[in-house]
Short mmCIF file of C-alpha atoms in Angstrom, two decimals:
data_model
loop_
_atom_site.label_atom_id
_atom_site.label_comp_id
_atom_site.label_asym_id
_atom_site.label_seq_id
_atom_site.Cartn_x
_atom_site.Cartn_y
_atom_site.Cartn_z
CA MET A 1 0.03 0.17 -0.04
CA ILE A 2 0.94 3.59 -1.01
CA SER A 3 -0.23 6.95 -0.79
CA PHE A 4 2.09 8.72 -3.05
CA GLU A 5 1.58 9.65 -6.66
CA ALA A 6 5.17 8.62 -8.09
CA GLN A 7 5.59 5.09 -8.96
CA PRO A 8 7.22 3.45 -6.17
CA THR A 9 10.50 1.99 -7.13
CA GLN A 10 12.39 1.77 -3.78
CA PHE A 11 11.52 -0.89 -1.12
CA PHE A 12 12.52 -2.31 2.00
CA SER A 13 11.94 -6.33 2.19
CA SER A 14 11.86 -8.85 5.10
CA SER A 15 14.14 -11.62 5.67
CA ALA A 16 12.97 -14.94 5.34
CA THR A 17 14.06 -18.52 5.51
CA THR A 18 13.97 -20.43 2.38
CA GLY A 19 10.83 -20.84 0.56
CA VAL A 20 9.03 -18.40 2.47
CA GLN A 21 7.54 -15.12 0.94
CA THR A 22 8.93 -11.71 1.80
CA SER A 23 7.20 -8.79 2.54
CA LYS A 24 8.01 -5.28 0.77
CA HIS A 25 7.65 -1.78 1.92
CA PHE A 26 7.42 0.82 -0.81
CA TYR A 27 8.66 4.42 0.23
CA HIS A 28 9.10 7.62 -1.56
CA ASP A 29 11.95 8.91 0.25
CA LEU A 30 13.40 8.13 3.63
CA PHE A 31 13.29 11.36 5.30
CA ASP A 32 10.28 10.15 8.09
CA TYR A 33 12.10 6.85 8.55
CA GLU A 34 15.45 8.46 9.38
CA MET A 35 13.61 11.00 11.59
CA SER A 36 11.84 8.41 13.16
CA PHE A 37 14.75 5.91 14.06
CA LYS A 38 16.77 8.52 15.16
CA LYS A 39 14.16 10.54 17.37
CA GLY A 40 12.94 7.11 18.50
CA PHE A 41 16.46 5.83 19.49
CA GLU A 42 17.14 9.33 21.30
CA TYR A 43 13.91 8.90 23.33
CA PHE A 44 14.85 6.04 25.30
CA TYR A 45 18.91 6.45 25.12
CA GLY A 46 19.81 9.61 24.68
CA PRO A 47 21.91 11.05 21.55
CA VAL A 48 23.69 8.16 19.62
CA ASN A 49 27.09 10.21 19.21
CA GLN A 50 27.25 8.83 22.96
CA TYR A 51 27.72 5.64 22.09
CA THR A 52 30.32 4.00 20.17
CA VAL A 53 27.98 1.48 17.55
CA LEU A 54 29.01 -1.86 17.10
CA ALA A 55 26.76 -4.30 14.74
CA LEU A 56 26.57 -8.22 14.36
CA LEU A 57 23.97 -8.60 12.15
CA PRO A 58 25.49 -11.24 8.99
CA SER A 59 22.08 -12.44 8.06
CA TYR A 60 20.98 -8.69 7.27
CA LEU A 61 24.56 -7.64 6.38
CA GLU A 62 24.36 -9.78 3.08
CA ARG A 63 21.25 -8.29 2.13
CA SER A 64 20.87 -4.45 0.24
CA ASP A 65 17.21 -4.20 0.95
CA SER A 66 17.17 -4.39 4.49
CA SER A 67 15.54 -1.49 7.00
CA LEU A 68 17.81 -2.61 9.88
CA ILE A 69 21.04 -2.31 8.01
CA TYR A 70 19.52 0.97 6.70
CA MET A 71 18.95 2.48 10.42
CA VAL A 72 22.17 0.90 11.94
CA GLN A 73 24.42 2.13 9.13
CA GLN A 74 23.11 5.53 9.61
CA MET A 75 23.48 5.36 13.55
CA ILE A 76 27.10 4.21 13.02
CA GLN A 77 27.82 7.05 10.94
CA GLU A 78 25.83 10.07 13.33
CA SER A 79 27.86 8.28 16.23
CA GLY A 80 30.81 10.03 14.92
CA GLN A 81 33.27 7.28 16.25
CA GLU A 82 35.85 5.75 14.41
CA GLU A 83 35.56 2.68 16.47
CA SER A 84 31.85 2.10 15.12
CA GLY A 85 31.29 -0.62 12.34
CA PHE A 86 29.94 -3.53 11.33
CA TYR A 87 30.98 -6.93 11.91
CA LEU A 88 30.19 -9.89 9.50
CA ASN A 89 31.85 -13.11 10.79
CA GLN A 90 34.75 -11.33 12.72
CA TRP A 91 33.99 -12.46 15.98
CA GLU A 92 37.94 -12.53 17.45
CA ALA A 93 38.05 -8.83 16.11
CA LEU A 94 34.68 -8.13 17.55
CA LYS A 95 35.74 -9.24 21.21
CA ASN A 96 38.75 -7.15 20.89
CA LYS A 97 37.00 -4.21 20.40
CA LEU A 98 34.57 -4.92 22.94
CA LEU A 99 37.52 -5.41 25.34
CA GLU A 100 39.23 -2.24 24.00
CA LEU A 101 36.28 -0.06 24.75
CA GLU A 102 35.43 -1.82 27.64
CA GLN A 103 39.22 -0.69 28.98
CA LYS A 104 38.66 2.82 27.92
CA GLY A 105 35.56 3.14 29.60
CA LYS A 106 33.31 4.09 26.56
CA ASN A 107 29.88 3.57 26.08
CA THR A 108 29.27 1.10 23.56
CA LEU A 109 26.12 -0.01 21.74
CA LEU A 110 26.41 -3.62 20.25
CA PHE A 111 23.29 -4.74 17.30
CA GLY A 112 23.21 -8.21 16.68
CA VAL A 113 20.79 -10.84 15.24
CA SER A 114 20.24 -13.54 17.80
CA PHE A 115 21.77 -16.49 16.20
CA ALA A 116 24.75 -14.64 16.01
CA LEU A 117 25.10 -13.20 19.48
CA MET A 118 24.71 -16.92 20.19
CA ASP A 119 27.16 -18.13 18.33
CA PHE A 120 29.74 -15.59 19.26
CA ILE A 121 29.38 -16.18 23.35
CA GLU A 122 30.08 -19.92 22.42
CA CYS A 123 33.49 -19.05 21.69
CA TYR A 124 33.85 -16.17 24.16
CA LYS A 125 32.81 -14.92 27.53
CA LEU A 126 33.05 -11.56 28.46
CA SER A 127 32.34 -9.12 31.49
CA LEU A 128 30.73 -5.62 30.28
CA GLU A 129 29.99 -3.10 32.17
CA ASN A 130 29.90 -0.13 29.64
CA THR A 131 28.18 -2.31 26.75
CA ILE A 132 24.58 -2.18 25.95
CA VAL A 133 23.80 -5.42 23.90
CA MET A 134 20.87 -5.07 21.94
CA GLU A 135 19.25 -8.00 20.14
CA THR A 136 17.08 -7.58 17.23
CA GLY A 137 15.52 -10.72 16.76
CA GLY A 138 14.85 -14.60 16.22
CA MET A 139 17.44 -17.36 14.94
CA LYS A 140 16.31 -16.81 11.20
CA GLY A 141 16.20 -20.86 11.18
CA ARG A 142 19.81 -20.76 11.74
CA ARG A 143 19.25 -22.55 15.46
CA LYS A 144 16.61 -24.05 17.53
CA GLU A 145 14.18 -21.15 18.66
CA LEU A 146 14.32 -20.04 22.07
CA THR A 147 12.21 -17.90 24.44
CA ARG A 148 13.11 -14.59 25.01
CA GLU A 149 13.60 -15.52 28.75
CA ALA A 150 15.96 -18.10 27.64
CA LEU A 151 17.80 -16.29 25.29
CA HIS A 152 18.21 -13.44 27.69
CA GLU A 153 19.57 -15.73 30.27
CA LYS A 154 21.97 -17.21 28.16
CA LEU A 155 23.05 -13.70 26.67
CA CYS A 156 23.43 -12.30 29.74
CA GLU A 157 25.75 -15.09 31.08
CA GLY A 158 27.74 -14.80 27.85
CA PHE A 159 27.97 -11.21 27.68
CA GLY A 160 28.41 -10.53 31.84
CA CYS A 161 25.84 -8.15 31.70
CA LYS A 162 22.44 -7.68 33.99
CA ASN A 163 20.12 -7.02 30.94
CA ILE A 164 19.78 -7.85 27.44
CA HIS A 165 18.07 -5.14 25.38
CA SER A 166 15.86 -5.69 22.84
CA GLU A 167 14.44 -3.71 19.48
CA TYR A 168 11.42 -4.31 18.12
CA GLY A 169 10.77 -3.42 14.52
CA MET A 170 9.83 -5.00 11.11
CA THR A 171 9.98 -4.29 7.67
CA GLU A 172 6.23 -2.64 7.50
CA LEU A 173 7.02 -0.10 10.51
CA PHE A 174 9.11 3.05 9.96
CA SER A 175 9.32 3.01 13.85
CA GLN A 176 10.67 0.62 16.47
CA ALA A 177 9.92 -0.08 20.04
CA TYR A 178 12.82 -0.98 22.93
CA SER A 179 13.07 -3.23 25.54
CA LYS A 180 15.69 -2.53 28.24
CA GLY A 181 15.35 -5.48 29.88
CA SER A 182 12.92 -8.41 31.07
CA GLY A 183 11.25 -8.24 27.49
CA MET A 184 8.90 -5.24 28.16
CA PHE A 185 8.81 -2.99 25.33
CA VAL A 186 7.99 0.36 24.92
CA CYS A 187 7.15 2.39 21.89
CA PRO A 188 7.86 6.07 21.17
CA PRO A 189 4.77 8.64 21.41
CA TRP A 190 3.89 8.12 17.51
CA MET A 191 3.61 4.51 17.96
CA HIS A 192 0.77 2.68 19.16
CA ILE A 193 -0.08 -1.11 20.13
CA SER A 194 -3.20 -2.85 20.77
CA VAL A 195 -4.28 -6.48 20.99
CA ARG A 196 -6.86 -8.09 19.17
CA GLU A 197 -8.76 -11.41 19.85
CA ASN A 198 -7.08 -14.47 17.86
CA GLN A 199 -10.42 -15.60 16.36
CA ASP A 200 -12.00 -12.51 15.54
CA PRO A 201 -9.99 -9.69 14.45
CA PHE A 202 -12.34 -6.94 15.30
CA ASN A 203 -12.63 -7.72 18.97
CA GLN A 204 -9.79 -5.45 20.64
CA LEU A 205 -8.85 -7.14 24.21
CA GLY A 206 -8.23 -5.34 27.34
CA TRP A 207 -5.03 -4.93 29.45
CA GLY A 208 -2.98 -8.13 29.91
CA GLN A 209 -4.96 -10.18 27.72
CA SER A 210 -3.02 -12.41 25.14
CA GLY A 211 -3.92 -12.07 21.52
CA GLY A 212 -2.70 -10.81 18.18
CA LEU A 213 -0.75 -7.47 18.03
CA ASN A 214 -2.16 -4.35 16.19
CA ILE A 215 0.30 -1.49 15.28
CA ILE A 216 -0.39 2.10 14.62
CA ASP A 217 3.10 3.78 13.46
CA LEU A 218 2.46 7.25 12.03
CA ALA A 219 5.76 7.47 10.65
CA ASN A 220 4.42 5.44 8.05
CA ARG A 221 3.27 8.44 6.10
CA ASP A 222 3.35 7.25 2.69
CA SER A 223 2.42 3.54 3.33
CA CYS A 224 0.07 2.20 5.52
CA SER A 225 -0.21 3.31 9.61
CA PHE A 226 -2.16 0.57 10.71
CA ILE A 227 -0.68 -2.97 10.80
CA ALA A 228 -2.28 -6.28 11.83
CA THR A 229 0.91 -8.31 12.65
CA GLN A 230 1.06 -12.12 13.14
CA ASP A 231 2.73 -11.42 16.42
CA LEU A 232 1.15 -12.51 19.59
CA GLY A 233 1.23 -10.50 22.58
CA LYS A 234 -0.42 -8.51 25.34
CA VAL A 235 -0.22 -4.63 26.47
CA HIS A 236 -0.02 -3.93 30.01
CA ALA A 237 -1.97 -1.23 31.60
CA ASP A 238 1.14 0.68 31.84
CA HIS A 239 1.29 0.75 27.86
CA ARG A 240 4.41 -1.58 28.06
CA PHE A 241 3.88 -4.64 25.72
CA GLU A 242 5.20 -8.47 25.39
CA VAL A 243 5.75 -10.05 22.49
CA LEU A 244 4.88 -13.76 23.23
CA GLY A 245 5.38 -15.52 19.66
CA ARG A 246 3.60 -16.21 16.28
CA PHE A 247 0.37 -17.28 15.22
CA ASP A 248 1.08 -21.14 14.56
CA THR A 249 -0.05 -20.91 10.87
CA SER A 250 1.99 -17.72 9.97
CA GLU A 251 4.91 -17.46 8.16
CA ILE A 252 8.33 -17.64 10.02
CA ARG A 253 9.74 -14.28 9.34
CA GLY A 254 10.16 -10.95 10.86
CA CYS A 255 12.68 -9.58 13.15
CA ASN A 256 11.18 -10.72 16.39
CA LEU A 257 10.41 -14.41 15.69
CA MET A 258 10.24 -16.22 19.19
CA VAL A 259 8.23 -19.45 20.11
CA ILE A 260 6.07 -19.24 22.90
#
C-alpha cells in the first residue's frame, strides 16, 4: 500500500527462511524513516553520538534491501566514532574491540541478531559493564528457537551483563519499540500497540490479555500506518507490551521471531 503519486521503485524487504515469501515496504523517500529511528532511539537512550555503535548482523548485512541495516548504518555514521562499524563473521576482532572499548570506559552499543550473538558467546565469555547488548530478533532458521527469557539468560551469562536490551521492529514499520530488559517493550509517542482476539480481529482485548498485536505507526506516512501483525502478545496497563511468539500458521519471518 502506498499513498504517493510517483511510481514506487524503492523498497525494503523482510528477511525470510528458504521458500518463505518476503514482504516489501515501498517508500517515496527516507526522511520519515530517518527522523523516526533517530528520534525514537534518542527518546529512550539519548543521542547516538554518546555511543560507539557495533553491529553483528550477518544475515542482514548480506542483503541490500534491509531496513535494519539502513538504520544501523545511519546510526554508525551519526555516532561519529572511528571505532563504530559492522562485523560480519569477525568474532575475534569484535571480541577485541569490545574489550578495548570496555578498558577505555566508553559507552558501547552492540546490535546483534540472536543466532549470531549466541554463536559469539559460544566462543567467548566476556564481562561488560559499559556495553548495551541489543538483540534484534530470532534465529532466522539458523538455530533452535528459544523463548526470549531463555535467550536473554544465556546472553547475560555470555556477555557478563545484567540485562539484554531488545529492538522490536519490522519491514512494514518505520518506527521501533525498545526493551531495556525483561522483554517489556515501550513505544515512542507516535507508535501505538493494541491487542485483538485471535479468532475475531474486530474484537479488541483489554490490558494483560493475549492476542494478535495491532500497530499504529504514524511514521508510515506514505504507506500503511495500521498494521495487523502475526505476532502474539499482550499490552499492560502502563502501555508496555510483550511479544509472546507467532501465530501457529503464520510465516516464519520478521525481526522478532520467538517461540511461546
